[in-house]
Amino acid sequence: MEELKEANLNNVDETELEEKTYVEDIKKEEQEEQDEEDEEALPHSEFLDIFEEGLALMVQDPLLCDLPIQVTLEEVNSQVALEYGQAMTVRVCKADGEVMPIVVVQSATVLDLKKAIRRYMELKQQREGGVKHISWKYVWRTFHLIFNAEKLEDDKRKLKDYGIRNRDEVTFLKKLRKKRAGGIAGPLFNN
């Protein structure tokens, strides 16, 4: 009986030893794999350089050639949507003669167009280096969007309802102030 207990203890010790060895081997392999991955990992700056090179090649594609070098994913998706007929370009003409090509989905509302104009301007400012704050509440209080002499006043109305189609021009025009009855000095001098 004693011999049996001793044999069982020896078997348990050998089994524990084998398990420990197996676990240590797995840990060594994992550490080696981690070391190999660390050797293959690129510094952030190198990764960005490779990404920008690939992006520059992609932008040379005829479908994407109109996009800027510092293109965003949103702009690429918009260009692809244009190609598949899921979006349209609305040319927004400013008073200074600048034309902003704004891409919106086919079912866009006036509010969607306003948001797209805002995004276009923000990206333009970032690329030019001058990040100024624009109060968009002020902009939409003092400017109209006009298409075929009709003001686009209802933010919920679809652009199609106004008759706006792909490549149509919408004018970005300052609102005229309404004069008060009698003018500013009117009541004082009418005695």
CSV table of C-alpha atoms in Angstrom, one decimal:
chain,number,residue,atom,x,y,z
A,1,MET,CA,0.0,0.0,0.0
A,2,GLU,CA,2.9,2.4,0.9
A,3,GLU,CA,4.4,1.6,-2.5
A,4,LEU,CA,1.2,2.5,-4.2
A,5,LYS,CA,1.0,5.9,-2.5
A,6,GLU,CA,4.6,6.6,-3.3
A,7,ALA,CA,4.0,5.7,-7.0
A,8,ASN,CA,0.9,7.9,-7.1
A,9,LEU,CA,2.9,10.8,-5.6
A,10,ASN,CA,5.6,10.4,-8.2
A,11,ASN,CA,3.0,10.3,-11.0
A,12,VAL,CA,1.4,13.5,-9.6
A,13,ASP,CA,4.8,15.2,-9.4
A,14,GLU,CA,5.7,14.2,-12.9
A,15,THR,CA,2.3,15.4,-14.2
A,16,GLU,CA,2.6,18.8,-12.4
A,17,LEU,CA,6.1,19.1,-13.7
A,18,GLU,CA,4.9,18.4,-17.3
A,19,GLU,CA,2.1,20.9,-16.9
A,20,LYS,CA,4.4,23.6,-15.6
A,21,THR,CA,6.8,22.9,-18.5
A,22,TYR,CA,4.0,23.1,-21.0
A,23,VAL,CA,2.7,26.4,-19.5
A,24,GLU,CA,6.2,27.8,-19.5
A,25,ASP,CA,6.7,26.8,-23.2
A,26,ILE,CA,3.4,28.5,-24.1
A,27,LYS,CA,4.5,31.7,-22.3
A,28,LYS,CA,7.8,31.6,-24.1
A,29,GLU,CA,6.1,31.2,-27.5
A,30,GLU,CA,3.7,34.1,-26.7
A,31,GLN,CA,6.6,36.3,-25.6
A,32,GLU,CA,8.5,35.5,-28.8
A,33,GLU,CA,5.5,36.3,-30.9
A,34,GLN,CA,5.1,39.6,-29.1
A,35,ASP,CA,8.7,40.4,-29.7
A,36,GLU,CA,8.3,39.7,-33.4
A,37,GLU,CA,5.2,41.9,-33.6
A,38,ASP,CA,7.1,44.7,-31.8
A,39,GLU,CA,9.9,44.4,-34.3
A,40,GLU,CA,7.4,44.7,-37.2
A,41,ALA,CA,5.4,47.6,-35.7
A,42,LEU,CA,6.0,50.9,-37.4
A,43,PRO,CA,6.3,54.2,-35.6
A,44,HIS,CA,3.3,56.4,-36.0
A,45,SER,CA,5.0,58.9,-38.3
A,46,GLU,CA,6.1,56.2,-40.7
A,47,PHE,CA,2.6,54.7,-40.8
A,48,LEU,CA,1.2,58.1,-41.6
A,49,ASP,CA,3.7,58.6,-44.4
A,50,ILE,CA,2.8,55.2,-45.9
A,51,PHE,CA,-0.9,55.9,-45.6
A,52,GLU,CA,-0.6,59.3,-47.2
A,53,GLU,CA,1.4,57.8,-50.1
A,54,GLY,CA,-1.4,55.3,-50.7
A,55,LEU,CA,-4.0,57.9,-50.4
A,56,ALA,CA,-2.2,60.1,-53.0
A,57,LEU,CA,-2.1,57.2,-55.4
A,58,MET,CA,-5.8,56.5,-54.8
A,59,VAL,CA,-6.7,60.2,-55.4
A,60,GLN,CA,-5.0,60.0,-58.9
A,61,ASP,CA,-7.9,57.7,-59.9
A,62,PRO,CA,-10.1,59.5,-62.5
A,63,LEU,CA,-13.1,59.0,-60.2
A,64,LEU,CA,-11.3,60.7,-57.3
A,65,CYS,CA,-9.0,63.2,-59.1
A,66,ASP,CA,-11.1,66.2,-58.1
A,67,LEU,CA,-10.5,65.6,-54.4
A,68,PRO,CA,-7.8,67.5,-52.4
A,69,ILE,CA,-4.6,65.8,-51.2
A,70,GLN,CA,-5.8,66.0,-47.6
A,71,VAL,CA,-9.0,64.2,-48.4
A,72,THR,CA,-11.4,62.9,-45.7
A,73,LEU,CA,-13.3,59.7,-45.8
A,74,GLU,CA,-16.5,61.7,-46.0
A,75,GLU,CA,-15.3,63.3,-49.2
A,76,VAL,CA,-14.3,60.0,-50.8
A,77,ASN,CA,-17.7,58.5,-49.9
A,78,SER,CA,-19.4,61.6,-51.3
A,79,GLN,CA,-17.5,61.2,-54.6
A,80,VAL,CA,-18.3,57.5,-54.8
A,81,ALA,CA,-22.0,58.3,-54.1
A,82,LEU,CA,-21.9,60.9,-56.9
A,83,GLU,CA,-20.6,58.3,-59.3
A,84,TYR,CA,-23.3,55.9,-58.5
A,85,GLY,CA,-26.1,58.5,-58.7
A,86,GLN,CA,-26.9,58.5,-55.0
A,87,ALA,CA,-25.8,62.1,-54.5
A,88,MET,CA,-25.7,65.4,-56.4
A,89,THR,CA,-23.6,68.4,-56.6
A,90,VAL,CA,-25.2,71.8,-55.8
A,91,ARG,CA,-23.1,74.7,-57.0
A,92,VAL,CA,-23.4,77.4,-54.3
A,93,CYS,CA,-22.5,80.9,-55.7
A,94,LYS,CA,-21.3,83.5,-53.3
A,95,ALA,CA,-21.4,87.3,-53.9
A,96,ASP,CA,-17.6,87.4,-54.4
A,97,GLY,CA,-17.9,85.0,-57.4
A,98,GLU,CA,-16.6,82.0,-55.6
A,99,VAL,CA,-18.5,78.8,-56.4
A,100,MET,CA,-18.7,76.1,-53.8
A,101,PRO,CA,-19.4,72.6,-55.2
A,102,ILE,CA,-21.5,71.1,-52.4
A,103,VAL,CA,-22.3,67.3,-52.5
A,104,VAL,CA,-25.5,66.2,-50.9
A,105,VAL,CA,-27.6,63.0,-51.2
A,106,GLN,CA,-30.4,63.0,-53.8
A,107,SER,CA,-33.1,63.2,-51.1
A,108,ALA,CA,-31.4,66.1,-49.2
A,109,THR,CA,-33.4,68.9,-47.5
A,110,VAL,CA,-32.5,72.6,-47.3
A,111,LEU,CA,-31.1,71.9,-43.8
A,112,ASP,CA,-28.9,69.1,-45.2
A,113,LEU,CA,-27.5,71.6,-47.8
A,114,LYS,CA,-26.8,74.1,-45.0
A,115,LYS,CA,-24.9,71.5,-43.0
A,116,ALA,CA,-22.9,70.5,-46.1
A,117,ILE,CA,-22.0,74.2,-46.8
A,118,ARG,CA,-20.9,74.5,-43.2
A,119,ARG,CA,-18.7,71.3,-43.4
A,120,TYR,CA,-17.3,72.5,-46.8
A,121,MET,CA,-16.3,75.8,-45.2
A,122,GLU,CA,-14.8,74.2,-42.1
A,123,LEU,CA,-12.6,71.9,-44.2
A,124,LYS,CA,-11.6,74.7,-46.5
A,125,GLN,CA,-10.5,76.8,-43.4
A,126,GLN,CA,-8.5,73.9,-42.0
A,127,ARG,CA,-6.7,73.3,-45.2
A,128,GLU,CA,-5.8,77.0,-45.6
A,129,GLY,CA,-4.6,77.1,-42.1
A,130,GLY,CA,-6.8,79.9,-40.9
A,131,VAL,CA,-9.3,78.4,-38.4
A,132,LYS,CA,-11.7,81.2,-37.6
A,133,HIS,CA,-14.9,80.9,-35.7
A,134,ILE,CA,-18.0,81.3,-37.8
A,135,SER,CA,-21.3,81.9,-36.1
A,136,TRP,CA,-23.6,79.8,-38.3
A,137,LYS,CA,-26.7,81.1,-36.5
A,138,TYR,CA,-25.7,84.6,-37.7
A,139,VAL,CA,-24.9,83.4,-41.2
A,140,TRP,CA,-28.4,81.9,-41.7
A,141,ARG,CA,-30.1,84.9,-40.0
A,142,THR,CA,-28.4,87.3,-42.4
A,143,PHE,CA,-28.1,85.3,-45.7
A,144,HIS,CA,-30.6,83.5,-48.0
A,145,LEU,CA,-30.1,80.5,-50.3
A,146,ILE,CA,-31.9,81.3,-53.5
A,147,PHE,CA,-32.8,79.1,-56.5
A,148,ASN,CA,-34.6,80.5,-59.5
A,149,ALA,CA,-35.6,83.7,-57.6
A,150,GLU,CA,-37.2,81.6,-54.8
A,151,LYS,CA,-35.8,81.7,-51.2
A,152,LEU,CA,-35.0,78.3,-49.7
A,153,GLU,CA,-36.6,79.1,-46.3
A,154,ASP,CA,-38.2,75.8,-45.2
A,155,ASP,CA,-35.3,73.7,-43.7
A,156,LYS,CA,-37.5,70.6,-43.9
A,157,ARG,CA,-38.4,70.9,-47.5
A,158,LYS,CA,-36.5,68.7,-50.0
A,159,LEU,CA,-34.2,70.3,-52.6
A,160,LYS,CA,-36.1,68.3,-55.3
A,161,ASP,CA,-39.3,70.1,-54.2
A,162,TYR,CA,-37.7,73.4,-55.2
A,163,GLY,CA,-36.7,71.9,-58.5
A,164,ILE,CA,-33.0,71.6,-57.6
A,165,ARG,CA,-31.1,68.9,-59.6
A,166,ASN,CA,-27.5,67.8,-60.0
A,167,ARG,CA,-25.1,70.7,-61.0
A,168,ASP,CA,-27.8,73.4,-60.4
A,169,GLU,CA,-26.7,76.7,-59.0
A,170,VAL,CA,-28.0,78.1,-55.8
A,171,THR,CA,-27.1,81.7,-54.8
A,172,PHE,CA,-25.9,82.6,-51.4
A,173,LEU,CA,-27.2,86.2,-50.9
A,174,LYS,CA,-27.3,88.7,-48.1
A,175,LYS,CA,-30.8,89.5,-46.8
A,176,LEU,CA,-32.1,93.0,-47.2
A,177,ARG,CA,-33.0,94.7,-44.0
A,178,LYS,CA,-36.6,95.8,-43.6
A,179,LYS,CA,-37.1,99.4,-42.7
A,180,ARG,CA,-39.3,100.4,-39.8
A,181,ALA,CA,-42.4,102.4,-40.5
A,182,GLY,CA,-41.5,106.1,-40.2
A,183,GLY,CA,-37.8,105.4,-40.1
A,184,ILE,CA,-35.6,105.8,-37.1
A,185,ALA,CA,-36.0,109.5,-36.6
A,186,GLY,CA,-39.6,109.7,-38.1
A,187,PRO,CA,-41.7,110.0,-34.9
A,188,LEU,CA,-39.4,112.6,-33.4
A,189,PHE,CA,-39.6,115.1,-36.2
A,190,ASN,CA,-43.3,114.6,-37.2
A,191,ASN,CA,-44.6,116.9,-34.4
